[in-house]
mmCIF file of C-alpha atoms in Angstrom:
data_model
loop_
_atom_site.group_PDB
_atom_site.id
_atom_site.type_symbol
_atom_site.label_atom_id
_atom_site.label_comp_id
_atom_site.label_asym_id
_atom_site.label_seq_id
_atom_site.Cartn_x
_atom_site.Cartn_y
_atom_site.Cartn_z
ATOM 1 C CA MET O 1 86.442 153.770 76.643
ATOM 2 C CA LYS O 2 90.019 153.281 77.714
ATOM 3 C CA LEU O 3 88.845 152.698 81.299
ATOM 4 C CA ILE O 4 86.437 149.977 80.138
ATOM 5 C CA ASN O 5 89.218 148.262 78.169
ATOM 6 C CA ASN O 6 91.489 148.366 81.238
ATOM 7 C CA MET O 7 88.748 146.913 83.422
ATOM 8 C CA GLY O 8 88.258 144.111 80.907
ATOM 9 C CA ALA O 9 91.959 143.304 80.970
ATOM 10 C CA ILE O 10 91.976 143.295 84.770
ATOM 11 C CA LEU O 11 88.954 140.952 84.869
ATOM 12 C CA LEU O 12 90.656 138.625 82.351
ATOM 13 C CA LEU O 13 93.822 138.518 84.444
ATOM 14 C CA LEU O 14 91.792 137.800 87.599
ATOM 15 C CA THR O 15 89.946 134.993 85.834
ATOM 16 C CA LEU O 16 93.209 133.432 84.616
ATOM 17 C CA ALA O 17 94.764 133.728 88.072
ATOM 18 C CA THR O 18 91.738 132.129 89.707
ATOM 19 C CA SER O 19 91.786 129.320 87.131
ATOM 20 C CA CYS O 20 95.495 128.633 87.753
ATOM 21 C CA SER O 21 94.942 128.706 91.506
ATOM 22 C CA ASP O 22 92.036 126.235 91.181
ATOM 23 C CA LYS O 23 94.181 123.910 89.066
ATOM 24 C CA LYS O 24 97.026 124.068 91.611
ATOM 25 C CA THR O 25 94.583 123.288 94.430
ATOM 26 C CA GLU O 26 93.085 120.431 92.373
ATOM 27 C CA ASN O 27 96.549 118.993 91.627
ATOM 28 C CA LYS O 28 97.577 119.300 95.291
ATOM 29 C CA MET O 29 94.409 117.493 96.389
ATOM 30 C CA LYS O 30 95.006 114.808 93.765
ATOM 31 C CA THR O 31 98.589 114.290 94.962
ATOM 32 C CA THR O 32 97.433 114.135 98.592
ATOM 33 C CA THR O 33 94.747 111.580 97.674
ATOM 34 C CA GLU O 34 97.224 109.439 95.738
ATOM 35 C CA THR O 35 99.616 109.489 98.701
ATOM 36 C CA ALA O 36 96.818 108.462 101.053
ATOM 37 C CA VAL O 37 95.813 105.588 98.772
ATOM 38 C CA LYS O 38 99.382 104.289 98.630
ATOM 39 C CA ALA O 39 99.872 104.319 102.418
ATOM 40 C CA ARG O 40 99.874 100.804 103.886
ATOM 41 C CA ALA O 41 98.117 99.805 107.057
ATOM 42 C CA GLU O 42 100.316 99.492 110.136
ATOM 43 C CA TYR O 43 97.567 97.660 112.035
ATOM 44 C CA ILE O 44 95.305 94.921 110.683
ATOM 45 C CA GLU O 45 92.269 93.568 112.495
ATOM 46 C CA ALA O 46 92.759 89.813 112.726
ATOM 47 C CA ALA O 47 89.619 89.279 114.835
ATOM 48 C CA PRO O 48 87.068 91.493 116.592
ATOM 49 C CA ASN O 49 88.948 93.765 119.022
ATOM 50 C CA VAL O 50 92.312 92.273 118.001
ATOM 51 C CA LYS O 51 94.539 94.492 115.852
ATOM 52 C CA LEU O 52 97.988 93.204 114.978
ATOM 53 C CA HIS O 53 100.978 95.412 114.272
ATOM 54 C CA VAL O 54 102.437 94.848 110.816
ATOM 55 C CA THR O 55 105.636 96.135 109.241
ATOM 56 C CA ASP O 56 104.998 96.291 105.482
ATOM 57 C CA LEU O 57 107.876 97.703 103.430
ATOM 58 C CA GLY O 58 109.237 97.482 99.906
ATOM 59 C CA ASP O 59 107.820 96.097 96.682
ATOM 60 C CA GLY O 60 108.175 92.811 94.871
ATOM 61 C CA LYS O 61 107.799 89.191 95.890
ATOM 62 C CA PRO O 62 106.652 89.071 99.545
ATOM 63 C CA VAL O 63 108.609 87.644 102.466
ATOM 64 C CA VAL O 64 106.564 87.197 105.651
ATOM 65 C CA PHE O 65 108.337 87.181 109.026
ATOM 66 C CA ILE O 66 107.045 85.635 112.277
ATOM 67 C CA HIS O 67 109.011 86.599 115.397
ATOM 68 C CA GLY O 68 110.271 84.413 118.214
ATOM 69 C CA TYR O 69 109.378 84.419 121.912
ATOM 70 C CA PRO O 70 108.889 86.982 123.435
ATOM 71 C CA LEU O 71 109.904 89.507 120.756
ATOM 72 C CA SER O 72 107.958 91.294 117.993
ATOM 73 C CA ASP O 73 108.234 91.993 114.273
ATOM 74 C CA ALA O 74 110.859 94.623 115.189
ATOM 75 C CA MET O 75 113.414 91.810 115.693
ATOM 76 C CA TRP O 76 113.737 91.474 111.896
ATOM 77 C CA GLU O 77 115.086 95.013 111.403
ATOM 78 C CA TYR O 78 118.398 93.779 109.998
ATOM 79 C CA GLN O 79 116.670 91.431 107.583
ATOM 80 C CA TYR O 80 114.223 94.051 106.299
ATOM 81 C CA HIS O 81 116.887 96.408 104.921
ATOM 82 C CA PRO O 82 118.848 93.952 102.710
ATOM 83 C CA LEU O 83 115.682 92.281 101.394
ATOM 84 C CA ILE O 84 114.136 95.604 100.371
ATOM 85 C CA LYS O 85 117.362 96.493 98.565
ATOM 86 C CA GLU O 86 117.157 93.155 96.737
ATOM 87 C CA GLY O 87 113.696 94.052 95.472
ATOM 88 C CA TYR O 88 111.451 92.200 97.926
ATOM 89 C CA ARG O 89 108.421 93.242 99.929
ATOM 90 C CA VAL O 90 108.833 92.440 103.631
ATOM 91 C CA ILE O 91 105.854 91.849 105.912
ATOM 92 C CA GLY O 92 106.547 91.390 109.616
ATOM 93 C CA ILE O 93 103.587 90.268 111.727
ATOM 94 C CA THR O 94 103.585 90.773 115.493
ATOM 95 C CA LEU O 95 101.548 88.056 117.172
ATOM 96 C CA ARG O 96 98.732 89.007 119.530
ATOM 97 C CA GLY O 97 99.985 89.718 123.030
ATOM 98 C CA PHE O 98 103.430 90.885 121.905
ATOM 99 C CA GLY O 99 105.116 94.103 120.828
ATOM 100 C CA LEU O 100 102.714 96.754 119.579
ATOM 101 C CA SER O 101 99.867 94.332 118.821
ATOM 102 C CA ASP O 102 96.710 94.157 120.914
ATOM 103 C CA LYS O 103 96.929 92.060 124.066
ATOM 104 C CA PRO O 104 93.483 90.607 124.741
ATOM 105 C CA TYR O 105 92.498 87.932 127.215
ATOM 106 C CA GLY O 106 91.979 84.603 125.448
ATOM 107 C CA LYS O 107 93.825 81.799 123.707
ATOM 108 C CA TYR O 108 97.524 81.996 122.903
ATOM 109 C CA ASN O 109 98.169 78.616 121.312
ATOM 110 C CA TYR O 110 99.559 77.670 117.901
ATOM 111 C CA ASP O 111 96.099 77.320 116.378
ATOM 112 C CA GLN O 112 95.175 80.856 117.409
ATOM 113 C CA PHE O 113 98.442 82.309 116.147
ATOM 114 C CA ALA O 114 98.019 80.471 112.815
ATOM 115 C CA ASP O 115 94.483 81.851 112.484
ATOM 116 C CA ASP O 116 95.792 85.383 113.082
ATOM 117 C CA ILE O 117 98.475 84.992 110.404
ATOM 118 C CA LYS O 118 95.843 83.760 107.946
ATOM 119 C CA ALA O 119 93.649 86.782 108.699
ATOM 120 C CA VAL O 120 96.527 89.204 108.054
ATOM 121 C CA LEU O 121 97.597 87.539 104.806
ATOM 122 C CA ASP O 122 93.969 87.405 103.658
ATOM 123 C CA ALA O 123 93.624 91.137 104.355
ATOM 124 C CA LEU O 124 96.831 91.942 102.472
ATOM 125 C CA ASP O 125 95.911 89.585 99.617
ATOM 126 C CA VAL O 126 99.444 88.190 99.643
ATOM 127 C CA THR O 127 100.361 85.390 97.221
ATOM 128 C CA ASP O 128 103.478 83.319 96.537
ATOM 129 C CA ALA O 129 105.180 84.430 99.749
ATOM 130 C CA THR O 130 108.130 82.976 101.613
ATOM 131 C CA ILE O 131 107.234 82.658 105.303
ATOM 132 C CA VAL O 132 110.088 82.836 107.826
ATOM 133 C CA GLY O 133 109.724 81.943 111.506
ATOM 134 C CA HIS O 134 112.229 82.110 114.352
ATOM 135 C CA SER O 135 112.112 79.880 117.461
ATOM 136 C CA MET O 136 108.479 79.715 118.628
ATOM 137 C CA GLY O 137 107.653 81.690 115.484
ATOM 138 C CA GLY O 138 109.201 78.857 113.484
ATOM 139 C CA ALA O 139 106.845 76.377 115.124
ATOM 140 C CA ILE O 140 103.923 78.709 114.375
ATOM 141 C CA ALA O 141 104.982 79.207 110.733
ATOM 142 C CA LEU O 142 105.236 75.426 110.390
ATOM 143 C CA HIS O 143 101.791 74.928 111.908
ATOM 144 C CA TYR O 144 100.264 77.697 109.774
ATOM 145 C CA THR O 145 101.633 76.146 106.584
ATOM 146 C CA ALA O 146 100.341 72.697 107.528
ATOM 147 C CA LYS O 147 96.959 73.827 108.886
ATOM 148 C CA TYR O 148 96.101 76.047 105.939
ATOM 149 C CA ASN O 149 97.594 73.881 103.197
ATOM 150 C CA ASN O 150 100.191 76.447 102.130
ATOM 151 C CA ALA O 151 97.662 79.298 101.780
ATOM 152 C CA HIS O 152 99.417 82.468 100.529
ATOM 153 C CA VAL O 153 102.890 80.873 100.819
ATOM 154 C CA SER O 154 105.114 78.967 98.414
ATOM 155 C CA LYS O 155 108.221 78.538 100.606
ATOM 156 C CA LEU O 156 108.940 77.993 104.311
ATOM 157 C CA VAL O 157 112.029 78.975 106.333
ATOM 158 C CA LEU O 158 112.470 77.521 109.832
ATOM 159 C CA LEU O 159 115.133 79.514 111.710
ATOM 160 C CA SER O 160 116.195 78.001 115.057
ATOM 161 C CA ALA O 161 112.643 76.656 115.140
ATOM 162 C CA ALA O 162 111.257 75.276 118.406
ATOM 163 C CA ALA O 163 109.586 72.454 116.510
ATOM 164 C CA PRO O 164 108.195 69.920 116.175
ATOM 165 C CA VAL O 165 108.297 69.520 119.991
ATOM 166 C CA GLN O 166 110.168 71.741 122.451
ATOM 167 C CA THR O 167 110.016 69.439 125.511
ATOM 168 C CA LYS O 168 111.021 65.808 125.909
ATOM 169 C CA ARG O 169 108.500 62.998 125.418
ATOM 170 C CA ALA O 170 108.889 59.310 126.182
ATOM 171 C CA ASP O 171 109.116 58.685 122.417
ATOM 172 C CA PHE O 172 110.932 61.926 121.559
ATOM 173 C CA PRO O 173 114.145 62.521 123.558
ATOM 174 C CA TYR O 174 115.672 65.206 121.314
ATOM 175 C CA PRO O 175 114.747 68.514 123.051
ATOM 176 C CA PHE O 176 116.916 69.971 125.812
ATOM 177 C CA ALA O 177 114.066 70.748 128.195
ATOM 178 C CA ALA O 178 111.684 68.583 130.168
ATOM 179 C CA LYS O 179 108.123 69.780 130.688
ATOM 180 C CA GLU O 180 109.057 70.672 134.269
ATOM 181 C CA ASP O 181 111.691 73.124 133.005
ATOM 182 C CA LEU O 182 109.101 75.099 131.051
ATOM 183 C CA THR O 183 106.734 74.936 134.029
ATOM 184 C CA ASN O 184 109.492 76.542 136.113
ATOM 185 C CA TRP O 185 109.882 79.262 133.484
ATOM 186 C CA ILE O 186 106.125 79.912 133.698
ATOM 187 C CA GLY O 187 106.456 80.323 137.467
ATOM 188 C CA LEU O 188 109.362 82.713 136.992
ATOM 189 C CA ASN O 189 107.345 84.736 134.468
ATOM 190 C CA ASN O 190 104.616 85.159 137.070
ATOM 191 C CA THR O 191 106.927 86.156 139.925
ATOM 192 C CA ASP O 192 109.991 87.787 138.318
ATOM 193 C CA ARG O 193 109.503 88.490 134.618
ATOM 194 C CA PRO O 194 112.803 90.386 134.257
ATOM 195 C CA GLY O 195 114.449 87.342 135.835
ATOM 196 C CA LEU O 196 112.884 85.096 133.178
ATOM 197 C CA LEU O 197 114.123 87.363 130.395
ATOM 198 C CA ALA O 198 117.593 87.380 131.948
ATOM 199 C CA ALA O 199 117.577 83.571 132.082
ATOM 200 C CA ILE O 200 116.580 83.367 128.406
ATOM 201 C CA GLY O 201 119.079 86.071 127.484
ATOM 202 C CA ALA O 202 121.942 84.193 129.163
ATOM 203 C CA GLN O 203 121.419 81.316 126.707
ATOM 204 C CA PHE O 204 120.430 83.338 123.660
ATOM 205 C CA ALA O 205 123.818 83.824 122.024
ATOM 206 C CA LEU O 206 126.853 81.592 121.561
ATOM 207 C CA THR O 207 128.936 83.732 123.964
ATOM 208 C CA PRO O 208 128.171 86.749 126.193
ATOM 209 C CA GLU O 209 130.161 88.936 123.773
ATOM 210 C CA ALA O 210 128.341 87.737 120.635
ATOM 211 C CA ILE O 211 125.633 90.389 121.019
ATOM 212 C CA SER O 212 126.637 93.985 121.780
ATOM 213 C CA PRO O 213 125.191 95.713 124.877
ATOM 214 C CA GLY O 214 123.235 98.053 122.620
ATOM 215 C CA ILE O 215 121.615 95.232 120.654
ATOM 216 C CA GLY O 216 120.960 93.355 123.897
ATOM 217 C CA LYS O 217 119.167 96.354 125.413
ATOM 218 C CA TRP O 218 117.196 96.882 122.211
ATOM 219 C CA MET O 219 115.915 93.296 122.296
ATOM 220 C CA GLY O 220 115.208 93.527 126.026
ATOM 221 C CA ASP O 221 113.095 96.633 125.457
ATOM 222 C CA ILE O 222 111.101 94.788 122.780
ATOM 223 C CA GLU O 223 110.540 91.840 125.119
ATOM 224 C CA MET O 224 109.192 94.036 127.904
ATOM 225 C CA GLN O 225 106.459 95.302 125.561
ATOM 226 C CA SER O 226 104.888 91.840 125.749
ATOM 227 C CA SER O 227 101.869 91.052 127.882
ATOM 228 C CA PRO O 228 102.803 88.984 130.970
ATOM 229 C CA TYR O 229 99.654 86.938 130.386
ATOM 230 C CA ALA O 230 100.559 86.279 126.743
ATOM 231 C CA MET O 231 104.086 85.298 127.788
ATOM 232 C CA GLU O 232 102.672 82.810 130.280
ATOM 233 C CA GLN O 233 100.221 81.294 127.807
ATOM 234 C CA ALA O 234 102.802 81.104 125.008
ATOM 235 C CA LEU O 235 105.185 79.241 127.336
ATOM 236 C CA MET O 236 102.403 76.746 127.972
ATOM 237 C CA ALA O 237 102.098 76.281 124.205
ATOM 238 C CA LEU O 238 105.870 75.797 123.896
ATOM 239 C CA ARG O 239 105.677 73.218 126.681
ATOM 240 C CA ASP O 240 102.643 71.277 125.470
ATOM 241 C CA GLU O 241 102.262 71.548 121.683
ATOM 242 C CA ASP O 242 103.313 68.621 119.483
ATOM 243 C CA LEU O 243 103.654 69.337 115.751
ATOM 244 C CA ARG O 244 105.084 66.012 114.622
ATOM 245 C CA GLY O 245 101.883 65.398 112.679
ATOM 246 C CA ASP O 246 102.443 68.607 110.715
ATOM 247 C CA LEU O 247 105.780 67.568 109.213
ATOM 248 C CA PRO O 248 104.439 65.284 106.445
ATOM 249 C CA LYS O 249 101.834 67.942 105.535
ATOM 250 C CA ILE O 250 104.495 70.418 104.409
ATOM 251 C CA LYS O 251 104.531 70.327 100.610
ATOM 252 C CA VAL O 252 106.445 73.531 99.850
ATOM 253 C CA PRO O 253 110.230 73.931 99.543
ATOM 254 C CA THR O 254 111.570 74.288 103.085
ATOM 255 C CA LEU O 255 114.845 75.700 104.391
ATOM 256 C CA ILE O 256 115.872 74.731 107.929
ATOM 257 C CA VAL O 257 118.554 76.976 109.455
ATOM 258 C CA HIS O 258 120.016 76.033 112.828
ATOM 259 C CA ALA O 259 123.193 76.548 114.836
ATOM 260 C CA LYS O 260 125.054 73.498 116.074
ATOM 261 C CA GLU O 261 125.653 75.238 119.427
ATOM 262 C CA ASP O 262 122.124 76.561 119.994
ATOM 263 C CA LYS O 263 121.530 76.344 123.770
ATOM 264 C CA ILE O 264 117.776 76.960 123.705
ATOM 265 C CA VAL O 265 116.540 74.778 120.845
ATOM 266 C CA ALA O 266 118.513 71.601 120.262
ATOM 267 C CA TYR O 267 120.152 71.098 116.863
ATOM 268 C CA ALA O 268 118.720 67.579 116.977
ATOM 269 C CA LEU O 269 115.275 69.110 116.403
ATOM 270 C CA ALA O 270 116.476 70.581 113.110
ATOM 271 C CA GLU O 271 117.696 67.136 112.089
ATOM 272 C CA GLN O 272 114.320 65.611 112.956
ATOM 273 C CA MET O 273 112.486 68.248 110.912
ATOM 274 C CA ASN O 274 114.865 67.680 108.017
ATOM 275 C CA LYS O 275 113.953 63.973 108.099
ATOM 276 C CA GLY O 276 110.238 64.648 108.483
ATOM 277 C CA ILE O 277 109.767 67.353 105.813
ATOM 278 C CA ALA O 278 110.203 65.865 102.363
ATOM 279 C CA GLY O 279 112.834 67.605 100.242
ATOM 280 C CA SER O 280 113.822 70.088 102.972
ATOM 281 C CA GLN O 281 117.298 71.622 103.129
ATOM 282 C CA LEU O 282 119.265 71.909 106.372
ATOM 283 C CA VAL O 283 121.893 74.658 106.608
ATOM 284 C CA THR O 284 124.088 74.481 109.701
ATOM 285 C CA PHE O 285 125.638 77.548 111.336
ATOM 286 C CA GLU O 286 128.826 77.119 113.360
ATOM 287 C CA LYS O 287 129.502 80.571 114.831
ATOM 288 C CA SER O 288 126.244 81.458 116.549
ATOM 289 C CA GLY O 289 123.703 80.283 119.075
ATOM 290 C CA HIS O 290 119.960 80.886 119.067
ATOM 291 C CA ALA O 291 120.336 84.427 117.669
ATOM 292 C CA ILE O 292 121.587 83.567 114.171
ATOM 293 C CA PHE O 293 119.678 86.553 112.744
ATOM 294 C CA ILE O 294 121.996 88.835 114.771
ATOM 295 C CA GLU O 295 125.142 86.784 115.420
ATOM 296 C CA GLU O 296 125.649 85.670 111.805
ATOM 297 C CA ARG O 297 123.370 88.230 110.240
ATOM 298 C CA ASP O 298 125.084 88.604 106.856
ATOM 299 C CA LYS O 299 125.452 84.869 106.271
ATOM 300 C CA PHE O 300 121.831 84.242 107.244
ATOM 301 C CA ASN O 301 120.597 87.033 104.950
ATOM 302 C CA GLU O 302 122.622 85.578 102.079
ATOM 303 C CA GLU O 303 121.238 82.077 102.664
ATOM 304 C CA LEU O 304 117.698 83.439 102.892
ATOM 305 C CA ILE O 305 117.941 85.442 99.664
ATOM 306 C CA LYS O 306 119.573 82.505 97.870
ATOM 307 C CA PHE O 307 116.721 80.213 98.953
ATOM 308 C CA ILE O 308 114.044 82.712 97.886
ATOM 309 C CA LYS O 309 115.645 82.974 94.438
ATOM 310 C CA GLN O 310 115.745 79.192 93.906
#
């Protein structure tokens, strides 16, 4: 009788142990599933066979970043950190052909880039975002906002934007470069791509010492991830696109940030955009060149956050 009672106790203990083990396994699986659900996509398919790399960090009101030529969403590293700390969600989109995004054969014009941005923001179901574009990315952000009637975005930031036109026209003398200058850059891309990047790099900052060697190498490494074909086609877009017709279509609050001494994109272009975009604000930087986001990082971040909060 005593043996039977002992066996019963042992069976009860085994049953309880098995039950606890099952619950632990169930809880572990539940936690794993919840973690998997919360993970955000690093690649989003913008079109068949075209996946774009996306940095998606933080929570709160979204800020969408479009990189300049020929960088990637990685260029915004020192904007991501302070914005996340301020309670914002940052979304950096790398355009097709650049960085870690797919590099297919096909179109690389402002229409195509705008379509890709729309596809990403549709997929992420983003609303009420501030969209920020640098250099060529500024022109693309401008064109996206105009083409899609402010879809997903409520504010626009044009940082050293190569817009509305990056090369001189008979009726638009404000850019530094003639079309022939960009054609020469295209030729250099196709014969000596490191030489092209060196030529751009020599004009990128206000002075050679304004960007540290480490930061310079970091940006150079990002640039070399780009497709040579995409770099060629994007230079053609920079040379040929004319966004003057987009300026009156911008109906969202717009911040224009530009350095007086920018050697790549003339400050006069910022003044023209300020005149053409109703209600826009122009903030002038005095101690940087084309790389405001690095050269005067803290001041730019402060101006950006202040504008978002308005």
